[in-house]
Short mmCIF file of C-alpha atoms in Angstrom, two decimals:
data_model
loop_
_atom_site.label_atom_id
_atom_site.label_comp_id
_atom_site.label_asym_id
_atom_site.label_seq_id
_atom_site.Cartn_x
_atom_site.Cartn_y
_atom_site.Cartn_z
CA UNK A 1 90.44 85.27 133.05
CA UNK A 2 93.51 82.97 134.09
CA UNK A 3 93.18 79.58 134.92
CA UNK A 4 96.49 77.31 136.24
CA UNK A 5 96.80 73.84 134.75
CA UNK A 6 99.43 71.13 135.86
CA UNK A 7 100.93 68.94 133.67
CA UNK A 8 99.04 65.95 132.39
CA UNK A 9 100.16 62.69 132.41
CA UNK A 10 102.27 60.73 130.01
CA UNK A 11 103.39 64.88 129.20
CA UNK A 12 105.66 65.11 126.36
CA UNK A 13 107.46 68.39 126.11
CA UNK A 14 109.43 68.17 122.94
CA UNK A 15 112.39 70.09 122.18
CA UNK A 16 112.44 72.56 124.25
CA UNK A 17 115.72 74.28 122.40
CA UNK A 18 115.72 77.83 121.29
CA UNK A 19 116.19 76.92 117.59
CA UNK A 20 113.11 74.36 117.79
CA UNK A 21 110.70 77.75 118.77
CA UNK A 22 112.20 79.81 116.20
CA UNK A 23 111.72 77.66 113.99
CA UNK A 24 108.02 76.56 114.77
CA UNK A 25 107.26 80.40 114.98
CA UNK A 26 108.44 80.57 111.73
CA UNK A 27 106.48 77.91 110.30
CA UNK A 28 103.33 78.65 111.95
CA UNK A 29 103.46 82.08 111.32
CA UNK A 30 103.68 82.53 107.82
CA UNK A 31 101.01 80.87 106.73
CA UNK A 32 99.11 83.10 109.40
CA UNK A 33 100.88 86.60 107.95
CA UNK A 34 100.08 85.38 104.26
CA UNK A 35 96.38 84.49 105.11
CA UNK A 36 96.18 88.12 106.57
CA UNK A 37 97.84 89.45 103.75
CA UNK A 38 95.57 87.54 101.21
CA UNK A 39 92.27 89.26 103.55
CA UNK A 40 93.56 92.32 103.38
CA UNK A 41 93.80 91.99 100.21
CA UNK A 42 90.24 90.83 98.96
CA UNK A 43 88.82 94.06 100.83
CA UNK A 44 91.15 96.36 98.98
CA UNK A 45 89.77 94.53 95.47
CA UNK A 46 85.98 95.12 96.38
CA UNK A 47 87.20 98.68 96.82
CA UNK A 48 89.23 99.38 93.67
CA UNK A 49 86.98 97.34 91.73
CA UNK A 50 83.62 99.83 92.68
CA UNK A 51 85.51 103.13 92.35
CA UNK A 52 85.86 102.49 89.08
CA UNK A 53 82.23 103.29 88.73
CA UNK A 54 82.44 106.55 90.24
CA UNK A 55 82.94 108.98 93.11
CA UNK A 56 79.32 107.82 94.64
CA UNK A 57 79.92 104.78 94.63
CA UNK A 58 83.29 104.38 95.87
CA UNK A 59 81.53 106.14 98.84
CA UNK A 60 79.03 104.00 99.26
CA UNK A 61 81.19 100.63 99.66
CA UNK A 62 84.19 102.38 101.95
CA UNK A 63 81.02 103.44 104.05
CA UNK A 64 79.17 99.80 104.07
CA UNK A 65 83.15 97.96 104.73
CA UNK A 66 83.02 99.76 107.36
CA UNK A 67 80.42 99.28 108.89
CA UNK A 68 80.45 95.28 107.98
CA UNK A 69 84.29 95.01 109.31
CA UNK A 70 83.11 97.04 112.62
CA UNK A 71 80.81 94.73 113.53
CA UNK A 72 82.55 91.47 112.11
CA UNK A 73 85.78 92.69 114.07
CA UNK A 74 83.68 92.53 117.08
CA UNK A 75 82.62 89.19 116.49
CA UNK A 76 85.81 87.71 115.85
CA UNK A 77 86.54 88.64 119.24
CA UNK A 78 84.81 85.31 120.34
CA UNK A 79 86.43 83.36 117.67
CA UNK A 80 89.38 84.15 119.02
CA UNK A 81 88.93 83.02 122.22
CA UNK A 82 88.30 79.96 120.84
CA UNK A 83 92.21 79.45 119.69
CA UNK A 84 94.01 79.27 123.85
CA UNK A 85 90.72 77.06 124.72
CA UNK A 86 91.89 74.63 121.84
CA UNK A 87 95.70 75.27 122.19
CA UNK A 88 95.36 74.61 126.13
CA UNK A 89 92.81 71.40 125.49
CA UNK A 90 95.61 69.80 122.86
CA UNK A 91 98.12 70.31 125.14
CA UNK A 92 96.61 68.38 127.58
CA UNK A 93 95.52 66.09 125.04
CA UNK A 94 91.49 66.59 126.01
CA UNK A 95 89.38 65.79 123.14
CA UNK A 96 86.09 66.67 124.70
CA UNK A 97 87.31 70.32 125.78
CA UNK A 98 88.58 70.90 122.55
CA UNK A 99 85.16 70.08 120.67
CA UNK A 100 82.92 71.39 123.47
CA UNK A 101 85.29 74.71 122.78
CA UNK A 102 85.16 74.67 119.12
CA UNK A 103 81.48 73.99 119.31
CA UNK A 104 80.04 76.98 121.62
CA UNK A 105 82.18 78.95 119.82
CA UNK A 106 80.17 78.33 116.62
CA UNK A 107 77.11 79.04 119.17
CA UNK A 108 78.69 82.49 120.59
CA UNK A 109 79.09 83.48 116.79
CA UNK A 110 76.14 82.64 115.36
CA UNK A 111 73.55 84.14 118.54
CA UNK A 112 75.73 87.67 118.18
CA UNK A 113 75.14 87.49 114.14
CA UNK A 114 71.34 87.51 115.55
CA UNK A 115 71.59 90.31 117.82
CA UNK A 116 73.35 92.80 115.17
CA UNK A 117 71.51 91.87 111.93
CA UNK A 118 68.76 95.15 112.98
CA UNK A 119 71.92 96.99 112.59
CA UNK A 120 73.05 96.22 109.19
CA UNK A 121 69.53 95.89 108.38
CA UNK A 122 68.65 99.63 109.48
CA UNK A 123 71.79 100.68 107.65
CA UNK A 124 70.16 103.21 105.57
CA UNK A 125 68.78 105.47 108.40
CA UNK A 126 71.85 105.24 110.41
CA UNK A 127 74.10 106.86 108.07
CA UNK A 128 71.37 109.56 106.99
CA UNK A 129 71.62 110.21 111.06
CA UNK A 130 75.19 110.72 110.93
CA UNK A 131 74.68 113.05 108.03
CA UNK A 132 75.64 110.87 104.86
CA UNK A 133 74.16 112.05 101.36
CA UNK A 134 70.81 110.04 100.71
CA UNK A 135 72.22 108.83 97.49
CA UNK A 136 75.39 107.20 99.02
CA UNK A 137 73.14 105.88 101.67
CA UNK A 138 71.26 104.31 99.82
CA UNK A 139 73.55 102.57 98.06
CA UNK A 140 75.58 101.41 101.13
CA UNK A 141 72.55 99.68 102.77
CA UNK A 142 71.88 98.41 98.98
CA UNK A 143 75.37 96.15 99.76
CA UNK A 144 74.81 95.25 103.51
CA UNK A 145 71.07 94.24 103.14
CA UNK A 146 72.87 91.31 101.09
CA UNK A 147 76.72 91.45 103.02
CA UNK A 148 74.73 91.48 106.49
CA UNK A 149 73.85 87.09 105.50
CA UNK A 150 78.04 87.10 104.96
CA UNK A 151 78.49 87.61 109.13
CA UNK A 152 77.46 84.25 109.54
CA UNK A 153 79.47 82.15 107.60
CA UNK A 154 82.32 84.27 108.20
CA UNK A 155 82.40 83.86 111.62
CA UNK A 156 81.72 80.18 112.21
CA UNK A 157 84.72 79.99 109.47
CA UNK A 158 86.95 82.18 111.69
CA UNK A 159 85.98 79.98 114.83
CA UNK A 160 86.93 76.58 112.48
CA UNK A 161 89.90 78.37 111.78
CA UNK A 162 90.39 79.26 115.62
CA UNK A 163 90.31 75.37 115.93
CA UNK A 164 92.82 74.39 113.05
CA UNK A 165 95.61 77.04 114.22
CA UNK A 166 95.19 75.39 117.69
CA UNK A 167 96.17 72.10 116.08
CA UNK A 168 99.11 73.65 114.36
CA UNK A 169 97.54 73.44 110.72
CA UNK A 170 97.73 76.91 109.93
CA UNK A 171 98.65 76.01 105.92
CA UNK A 172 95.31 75.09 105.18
CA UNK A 173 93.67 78.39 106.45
CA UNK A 174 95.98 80.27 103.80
CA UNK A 175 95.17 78.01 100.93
CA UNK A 176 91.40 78.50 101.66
CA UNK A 177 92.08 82.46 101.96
CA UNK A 178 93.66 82.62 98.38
CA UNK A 179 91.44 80.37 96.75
CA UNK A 180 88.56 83.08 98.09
CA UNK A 181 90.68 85.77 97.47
CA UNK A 182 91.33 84.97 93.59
CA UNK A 183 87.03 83.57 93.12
CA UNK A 184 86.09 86.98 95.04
CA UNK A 185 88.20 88.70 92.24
CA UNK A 186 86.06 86.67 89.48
CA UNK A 187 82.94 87.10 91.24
CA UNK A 188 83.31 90.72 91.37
CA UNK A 189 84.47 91.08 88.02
CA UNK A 190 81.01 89.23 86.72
CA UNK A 191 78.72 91.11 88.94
CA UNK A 192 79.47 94.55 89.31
CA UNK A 193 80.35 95.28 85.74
CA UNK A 194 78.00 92.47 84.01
CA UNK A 195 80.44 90.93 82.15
CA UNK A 196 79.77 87.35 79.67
CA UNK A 197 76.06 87.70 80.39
CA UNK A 198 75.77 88.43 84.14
CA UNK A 199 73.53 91.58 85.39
CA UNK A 200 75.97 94.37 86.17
CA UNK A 201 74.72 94.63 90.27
CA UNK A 202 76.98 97.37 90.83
CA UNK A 203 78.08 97.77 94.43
CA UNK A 204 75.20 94.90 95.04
CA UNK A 205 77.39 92.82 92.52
CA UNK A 206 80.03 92.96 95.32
CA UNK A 207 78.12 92.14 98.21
CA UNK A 208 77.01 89.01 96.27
CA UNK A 209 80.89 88.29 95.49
CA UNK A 210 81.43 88.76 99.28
CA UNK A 211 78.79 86.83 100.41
CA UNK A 212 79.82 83.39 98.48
CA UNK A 213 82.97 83.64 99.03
CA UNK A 214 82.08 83.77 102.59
CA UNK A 215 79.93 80.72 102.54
CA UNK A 216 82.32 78.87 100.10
CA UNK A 217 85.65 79.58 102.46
CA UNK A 218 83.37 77.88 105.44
CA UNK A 219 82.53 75.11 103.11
CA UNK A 220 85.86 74.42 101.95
CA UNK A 221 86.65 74.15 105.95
CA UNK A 222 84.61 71.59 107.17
CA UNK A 223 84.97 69.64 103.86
CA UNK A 224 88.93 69.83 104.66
CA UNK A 225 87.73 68.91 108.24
CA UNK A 226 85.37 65.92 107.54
CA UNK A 227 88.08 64.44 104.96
CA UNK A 228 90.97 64.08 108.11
CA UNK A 229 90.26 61.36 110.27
CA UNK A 230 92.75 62.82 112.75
CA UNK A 231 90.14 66.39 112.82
CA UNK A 232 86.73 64.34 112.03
CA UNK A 233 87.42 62.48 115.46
CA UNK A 234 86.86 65.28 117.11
CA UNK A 235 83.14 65.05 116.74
CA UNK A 236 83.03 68.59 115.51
CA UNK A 237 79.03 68.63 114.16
CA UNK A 238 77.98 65.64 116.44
CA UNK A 239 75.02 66.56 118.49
CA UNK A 240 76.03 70.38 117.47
CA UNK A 241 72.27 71.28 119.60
CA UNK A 242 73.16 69.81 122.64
CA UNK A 243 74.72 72.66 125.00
CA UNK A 244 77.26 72.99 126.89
CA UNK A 245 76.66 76.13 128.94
CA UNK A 246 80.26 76.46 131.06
CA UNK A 247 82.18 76.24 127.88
CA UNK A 248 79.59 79.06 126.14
CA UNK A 249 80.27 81.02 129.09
CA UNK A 250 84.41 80.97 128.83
CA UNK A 251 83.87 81.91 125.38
CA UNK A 252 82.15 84.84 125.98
CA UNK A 253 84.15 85.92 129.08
CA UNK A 254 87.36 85.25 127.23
CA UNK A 255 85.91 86.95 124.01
CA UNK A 256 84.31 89.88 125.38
CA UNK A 257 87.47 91.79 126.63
CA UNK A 258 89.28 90.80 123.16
CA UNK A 259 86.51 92.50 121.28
CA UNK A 260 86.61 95.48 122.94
CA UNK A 261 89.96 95.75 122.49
CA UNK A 262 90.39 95.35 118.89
CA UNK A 263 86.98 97.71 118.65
CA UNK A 264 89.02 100.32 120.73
CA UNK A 265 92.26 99.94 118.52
CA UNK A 266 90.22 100.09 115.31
CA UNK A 267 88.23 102.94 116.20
CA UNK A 268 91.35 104.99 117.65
CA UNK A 269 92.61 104.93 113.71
CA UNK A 270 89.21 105.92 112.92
CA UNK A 271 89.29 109.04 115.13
CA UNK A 272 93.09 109.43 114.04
CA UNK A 273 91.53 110.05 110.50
CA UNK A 274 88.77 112.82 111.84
CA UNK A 275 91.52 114.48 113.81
CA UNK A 276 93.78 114.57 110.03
CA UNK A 277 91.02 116.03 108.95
CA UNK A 278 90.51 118.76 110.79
CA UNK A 279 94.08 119.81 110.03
CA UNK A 280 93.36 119.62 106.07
CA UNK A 281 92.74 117.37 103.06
CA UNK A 282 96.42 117.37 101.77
CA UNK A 283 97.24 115.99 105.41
CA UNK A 284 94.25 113.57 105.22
CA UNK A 285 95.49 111.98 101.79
CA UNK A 286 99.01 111.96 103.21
CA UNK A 287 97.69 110.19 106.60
CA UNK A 288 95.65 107.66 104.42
CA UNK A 289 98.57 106.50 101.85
CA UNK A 290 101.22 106.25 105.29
CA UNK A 291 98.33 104.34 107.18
CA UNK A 292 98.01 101.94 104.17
CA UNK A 293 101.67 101.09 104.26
CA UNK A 294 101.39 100.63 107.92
CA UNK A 295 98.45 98.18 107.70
CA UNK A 296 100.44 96.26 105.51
CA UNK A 297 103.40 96.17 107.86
CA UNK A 298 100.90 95.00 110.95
CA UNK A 299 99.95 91.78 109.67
CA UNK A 300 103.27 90.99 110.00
CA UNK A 301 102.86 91.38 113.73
CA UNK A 302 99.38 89.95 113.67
CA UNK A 303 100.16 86.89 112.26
CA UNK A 304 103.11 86.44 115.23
CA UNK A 305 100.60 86.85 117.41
CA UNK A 306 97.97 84.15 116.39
CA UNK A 307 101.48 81.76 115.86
CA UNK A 308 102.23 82.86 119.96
CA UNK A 309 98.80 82.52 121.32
CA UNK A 310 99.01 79.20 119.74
CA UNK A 311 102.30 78.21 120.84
CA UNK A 312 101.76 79.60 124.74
CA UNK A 313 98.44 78.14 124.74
CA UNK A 314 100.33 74.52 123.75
CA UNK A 315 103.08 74.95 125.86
CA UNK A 316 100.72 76.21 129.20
CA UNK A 317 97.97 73.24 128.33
CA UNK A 318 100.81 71.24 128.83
CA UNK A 319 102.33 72.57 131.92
CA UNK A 320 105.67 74.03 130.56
CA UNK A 321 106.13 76.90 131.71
CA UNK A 322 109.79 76.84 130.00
CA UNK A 323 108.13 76.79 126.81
CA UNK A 324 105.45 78.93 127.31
CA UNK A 325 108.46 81.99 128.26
CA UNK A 326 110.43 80.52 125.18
CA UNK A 327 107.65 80.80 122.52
CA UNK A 328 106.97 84.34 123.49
CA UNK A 329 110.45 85.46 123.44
CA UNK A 330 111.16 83.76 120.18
CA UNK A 331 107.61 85.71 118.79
CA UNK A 332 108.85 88.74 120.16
CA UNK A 333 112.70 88.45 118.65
CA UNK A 334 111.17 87.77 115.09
CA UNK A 335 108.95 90.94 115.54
CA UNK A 336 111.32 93.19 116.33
CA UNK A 337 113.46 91.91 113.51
CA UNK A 338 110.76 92.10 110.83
CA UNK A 339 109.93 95.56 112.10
CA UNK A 340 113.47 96.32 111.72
CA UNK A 341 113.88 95.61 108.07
CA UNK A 342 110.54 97.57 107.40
CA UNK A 343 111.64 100.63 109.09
CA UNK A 344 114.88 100.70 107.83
CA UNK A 345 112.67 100.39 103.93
CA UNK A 346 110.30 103.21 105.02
CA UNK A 347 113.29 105.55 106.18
CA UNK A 348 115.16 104.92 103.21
CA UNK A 349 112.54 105.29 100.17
CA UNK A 350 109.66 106.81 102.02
CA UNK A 351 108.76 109.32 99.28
CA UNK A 352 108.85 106.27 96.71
CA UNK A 353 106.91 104.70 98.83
CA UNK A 354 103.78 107.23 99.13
CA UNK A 355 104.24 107.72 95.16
CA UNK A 356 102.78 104.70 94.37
CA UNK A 357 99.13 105.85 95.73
CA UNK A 358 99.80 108.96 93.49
CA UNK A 359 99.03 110.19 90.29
CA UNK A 360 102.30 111.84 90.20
CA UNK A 361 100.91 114.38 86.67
CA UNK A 362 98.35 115.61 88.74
CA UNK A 363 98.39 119.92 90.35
CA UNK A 364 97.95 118.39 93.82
CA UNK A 365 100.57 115.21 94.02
CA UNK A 366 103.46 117.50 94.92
CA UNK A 367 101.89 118.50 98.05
CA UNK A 368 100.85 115.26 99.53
CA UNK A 369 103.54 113.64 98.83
CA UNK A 370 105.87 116.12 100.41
CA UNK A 371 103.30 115.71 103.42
CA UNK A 372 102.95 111.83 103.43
CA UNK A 373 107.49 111.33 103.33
CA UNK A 374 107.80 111.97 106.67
CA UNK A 375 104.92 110.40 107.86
CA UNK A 376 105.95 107.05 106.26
CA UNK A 377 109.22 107.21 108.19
CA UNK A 378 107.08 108.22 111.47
CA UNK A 379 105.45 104.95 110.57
CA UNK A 380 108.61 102.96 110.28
CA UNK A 381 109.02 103.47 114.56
CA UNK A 382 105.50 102.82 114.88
CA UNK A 383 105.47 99.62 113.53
CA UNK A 384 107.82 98.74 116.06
CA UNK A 385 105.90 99.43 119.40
CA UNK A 386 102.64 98.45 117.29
CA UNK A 387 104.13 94.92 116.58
CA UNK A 388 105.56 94.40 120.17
CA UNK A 389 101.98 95.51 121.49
CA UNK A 390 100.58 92.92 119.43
CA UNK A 391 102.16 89.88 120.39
CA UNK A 392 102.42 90.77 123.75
CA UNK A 393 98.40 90.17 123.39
CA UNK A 394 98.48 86.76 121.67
CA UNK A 395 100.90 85.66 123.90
CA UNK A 396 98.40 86.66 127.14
CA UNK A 397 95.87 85.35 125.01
CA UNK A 398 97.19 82.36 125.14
CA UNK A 399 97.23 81.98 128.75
CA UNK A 400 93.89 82.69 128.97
CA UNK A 401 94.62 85.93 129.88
CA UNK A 402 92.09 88.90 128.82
CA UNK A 403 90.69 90.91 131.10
CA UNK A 404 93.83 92.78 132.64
CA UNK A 405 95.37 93.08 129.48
CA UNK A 406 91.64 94.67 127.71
CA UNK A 407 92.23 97.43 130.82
CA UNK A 408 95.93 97.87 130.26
CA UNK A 409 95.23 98.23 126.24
CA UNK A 410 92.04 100.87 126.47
CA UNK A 411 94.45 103.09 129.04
CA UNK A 412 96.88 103.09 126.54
CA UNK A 413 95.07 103.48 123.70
CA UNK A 414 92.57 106.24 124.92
CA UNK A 415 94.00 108.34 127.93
CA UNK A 416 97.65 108.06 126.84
CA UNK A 417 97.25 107.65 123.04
CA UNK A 418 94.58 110.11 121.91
CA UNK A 419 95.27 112.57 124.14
CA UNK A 420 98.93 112.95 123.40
CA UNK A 421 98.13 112.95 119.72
CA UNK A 422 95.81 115.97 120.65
CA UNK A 423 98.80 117.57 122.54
CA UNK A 424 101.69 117.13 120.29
CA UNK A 425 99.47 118.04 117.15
CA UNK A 426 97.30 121.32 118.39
CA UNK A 427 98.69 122.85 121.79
CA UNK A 428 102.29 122.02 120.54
CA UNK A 429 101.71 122.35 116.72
CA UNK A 430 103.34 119.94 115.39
CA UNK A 431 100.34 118.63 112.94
CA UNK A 432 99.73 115.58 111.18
CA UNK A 433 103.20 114.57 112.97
CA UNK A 434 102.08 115.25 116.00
CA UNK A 435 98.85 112.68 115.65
CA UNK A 436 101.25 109.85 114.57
CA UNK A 437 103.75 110.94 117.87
CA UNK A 438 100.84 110.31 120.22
CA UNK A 439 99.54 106.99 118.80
CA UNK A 440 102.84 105.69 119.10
CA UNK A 441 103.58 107.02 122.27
CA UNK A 442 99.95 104.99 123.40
CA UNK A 443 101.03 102.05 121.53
CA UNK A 444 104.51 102.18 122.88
CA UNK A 445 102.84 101.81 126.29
CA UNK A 446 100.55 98.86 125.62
CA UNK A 447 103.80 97.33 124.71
CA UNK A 448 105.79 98.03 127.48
CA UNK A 449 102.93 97.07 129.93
CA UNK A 450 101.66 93.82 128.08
CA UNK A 451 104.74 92.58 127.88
CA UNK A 452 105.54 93.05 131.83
CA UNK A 453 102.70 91.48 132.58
CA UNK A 454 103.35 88.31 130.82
CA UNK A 455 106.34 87.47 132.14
CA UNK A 456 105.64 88.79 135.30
CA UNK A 457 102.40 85.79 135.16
CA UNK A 458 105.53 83.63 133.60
CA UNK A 459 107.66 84.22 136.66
CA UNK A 460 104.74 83.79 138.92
CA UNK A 461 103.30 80.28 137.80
CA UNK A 462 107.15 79.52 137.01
#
């Protein structure tokens, strides 16, 4: 949904210069790629931590993440929508919107962590539906009977965080993200294996680790909250039960497209992975270690874009339309440039690269690694159009701006993306290749149409 805004009175623009957006790109967004590289980071020690245990349960916990991150990446759709309803409210320097924002989107969170607790609940049954061994089953609904309680704190968090990137304090949310990162580390490290006197839970061990780290990183938020005077005036928890119903309905209309879109990006990789492995397992390993490296690269990207949504959301709460075309152009210009420098790495040492996820001693190594080279490189140009796709969302985002783009992104995705990757990698044989040379093809048109349509809603408003 767009909404227009004028400028509010006594409106200061700042510096409006092109080296004054660079430069508060820059400084918002790092803190915002290095808190998505600390995340991404806790999930991949949970991981490594349990396959040490064994083949089951390694299993087990891939099978549980994913079914915890499905339906907390969902959920953060809302949170999300929180960030332009705070950017735009600061920019017109409205206190009440802000809170009223902040607080139905603690609401919106916490009623969906109601409505899909049966799921994780009734995890067990679901995957012996889809055909999972009993054993491995078991185990996985062993860690989301206790990582189900971690949906709640995780998501208010993510909405407090929502309302501390839309006051520009993104430094805070990556000191709380490595202090969780390095205690979830700990915690895991005392539970699953028993070590100095704890029971060794196993994978349960790392749902506990998971689930107070959760509640400790929302802690560690509203203390950091309560302790400003500048944030406590905001009134965050005053009269948290009295509701405001039109601001819990712009979350959820502003939400609602955003997570379906990131459901229909995350499950096109997931469908990327079947289609691998239908080809073979040497191509599936291959896809998996290029796919890693890719993540990696895209939180680059994804932390631009929560900087830009910020920024545009500022910039449009305050009626500047010259800084609302300037942040996204200076978001954009330090994508591509990032994106650069890691494509040029993955095209130059790609098979370097892909030998780090290798036991290079071992009969099979050879094979996937010869396989995973040129899919590395593949994923150097992918990175590109993913990137530019990616910001072109936080920027609309930012502008309130959903609905369209949701459309524009699911066209892409779907009809262009997974159907080309069908094309180039069965009718015209070009394999594992062939999946990576449709995605990007889909993602290449997200990016292409995103990005027209915000500066076409630029122009217009302009």
């Amino acid at each position: 949904m767009l909404t227009s805004t004028h400028p509010a009175a006594g409106d200061i623009r700042g510096d409006n210069s092109w080296a004054a957006h660079f430069r508060g790109s820059v400084i918002l967004g790092v803190p915002f790629v290095a808190a998505q590289i600390a995340q991404l980071a806790i999930n991949t020690t949970d991981v490594v931590m349990v396959g040490k245990l064994g083949a089951t349960e390694l299993a087990s916990i891939i099978l549980a993440t994913q079914m915890f991150f499905t339906i907390f990446v969902f959920g953060s759709g809302f949170s999300n929508a929180v960030v332009p309803m705070v950017a735009q409210a600061v920019g017109r320097g409205d206190v009440v919107s802000t809170r009223r924002s902040v607080r139905m989107g603690m609401w919106a969170v916490l009623i969906y962590g109601v409505l899909t607790a049966p799921i994780l609940w009734l995890a067990e049954p679901i995957l012996l539906f889809a055909g999972q061994q009993p054993e491995v089953a078991a185990k996985a609904a062993g860690y989301l009977h206790v990582a189900q309680w971690a949906v709640f704190p995780s998501l208010v968090f993510m909405v407090l965080r929502a309302f501390l990137s839309g006051l520009e304090r993104a430094g805070i949310i990556l000191y709380i993200t490595l202090i969780t990162l390095v205690l979830n580390a700990g915690f895991c490290y005392l539970l699953i294996y028993g070590h100095f006197g704890f029971p060794a839970l196993g994978v349960v061990g790392a749902a506990w680790a998971a689930l107070a780290v959760a509640i400790l990183g929302l802690v560690l938020a509203i203390v950091y909250i309560q302790r400003h005077a500048e944030l406590r005036g905001f009134e965050l928890f005053v009269r948290f039960w009295n509701p405001d119903w039109h601001a819990l309905k712009e979350v959820v209309l502003l939400g609602l497209p955003i997570a379906l879109t990131i459901l229909a990006e995350v499950s096109l990789f997931t469908v990327a992975s079947l289609l691998m492995g239908t080809i073979g397992t040497v191509e599936l390993a291959a896809h998996g270690i290029a796919l890693q490296f890719a993540s990696i690269a895209f939180m680059i990207p994804l932390g631009l874009a929560q900087a830009a949504t910020v920024r545009v959301g500022l910039a449009y709460g305050r009626g500047d339309m010259e800084g609302v075309r300037k942040a996204g152009i200076s978001a954009l210009a330090l994508g591509i440039i990032c994106a650069a420098l890691g494509s040029t790495l993955f095209a130059v040492i790609p098979y370097a690269l892909a030998a780090l996820y290798l036991d290079t001693t071992r009969t099979d190594a050879a094979l996937v690694l010869a396989y995973a080279g040129p899919l590395i490189v593949i994923a150097g140009a992918f990175q590109l159009v993913d990137g530019l796709q990616a910001i072109a969302a936080g920027m609309l985002r930012g502008l309130k701006d959903t609905t369209v783009p949701m459309v524009l992104a699911l066209i892409s995705y779907w009809p262009i993306g997974f159907f080309s990757a069908w094309i180039f990698a069965f009718p015209l044989g070009f394999g594992g290749q062939g999946v990576w040379y449709g995605f990007s093809l889909g993602l290449l048109a997200a990016a292409v149409l995103l990005n027209a349509r915000f500066f076409r809603i630029v122009r217009k408003l302009s």
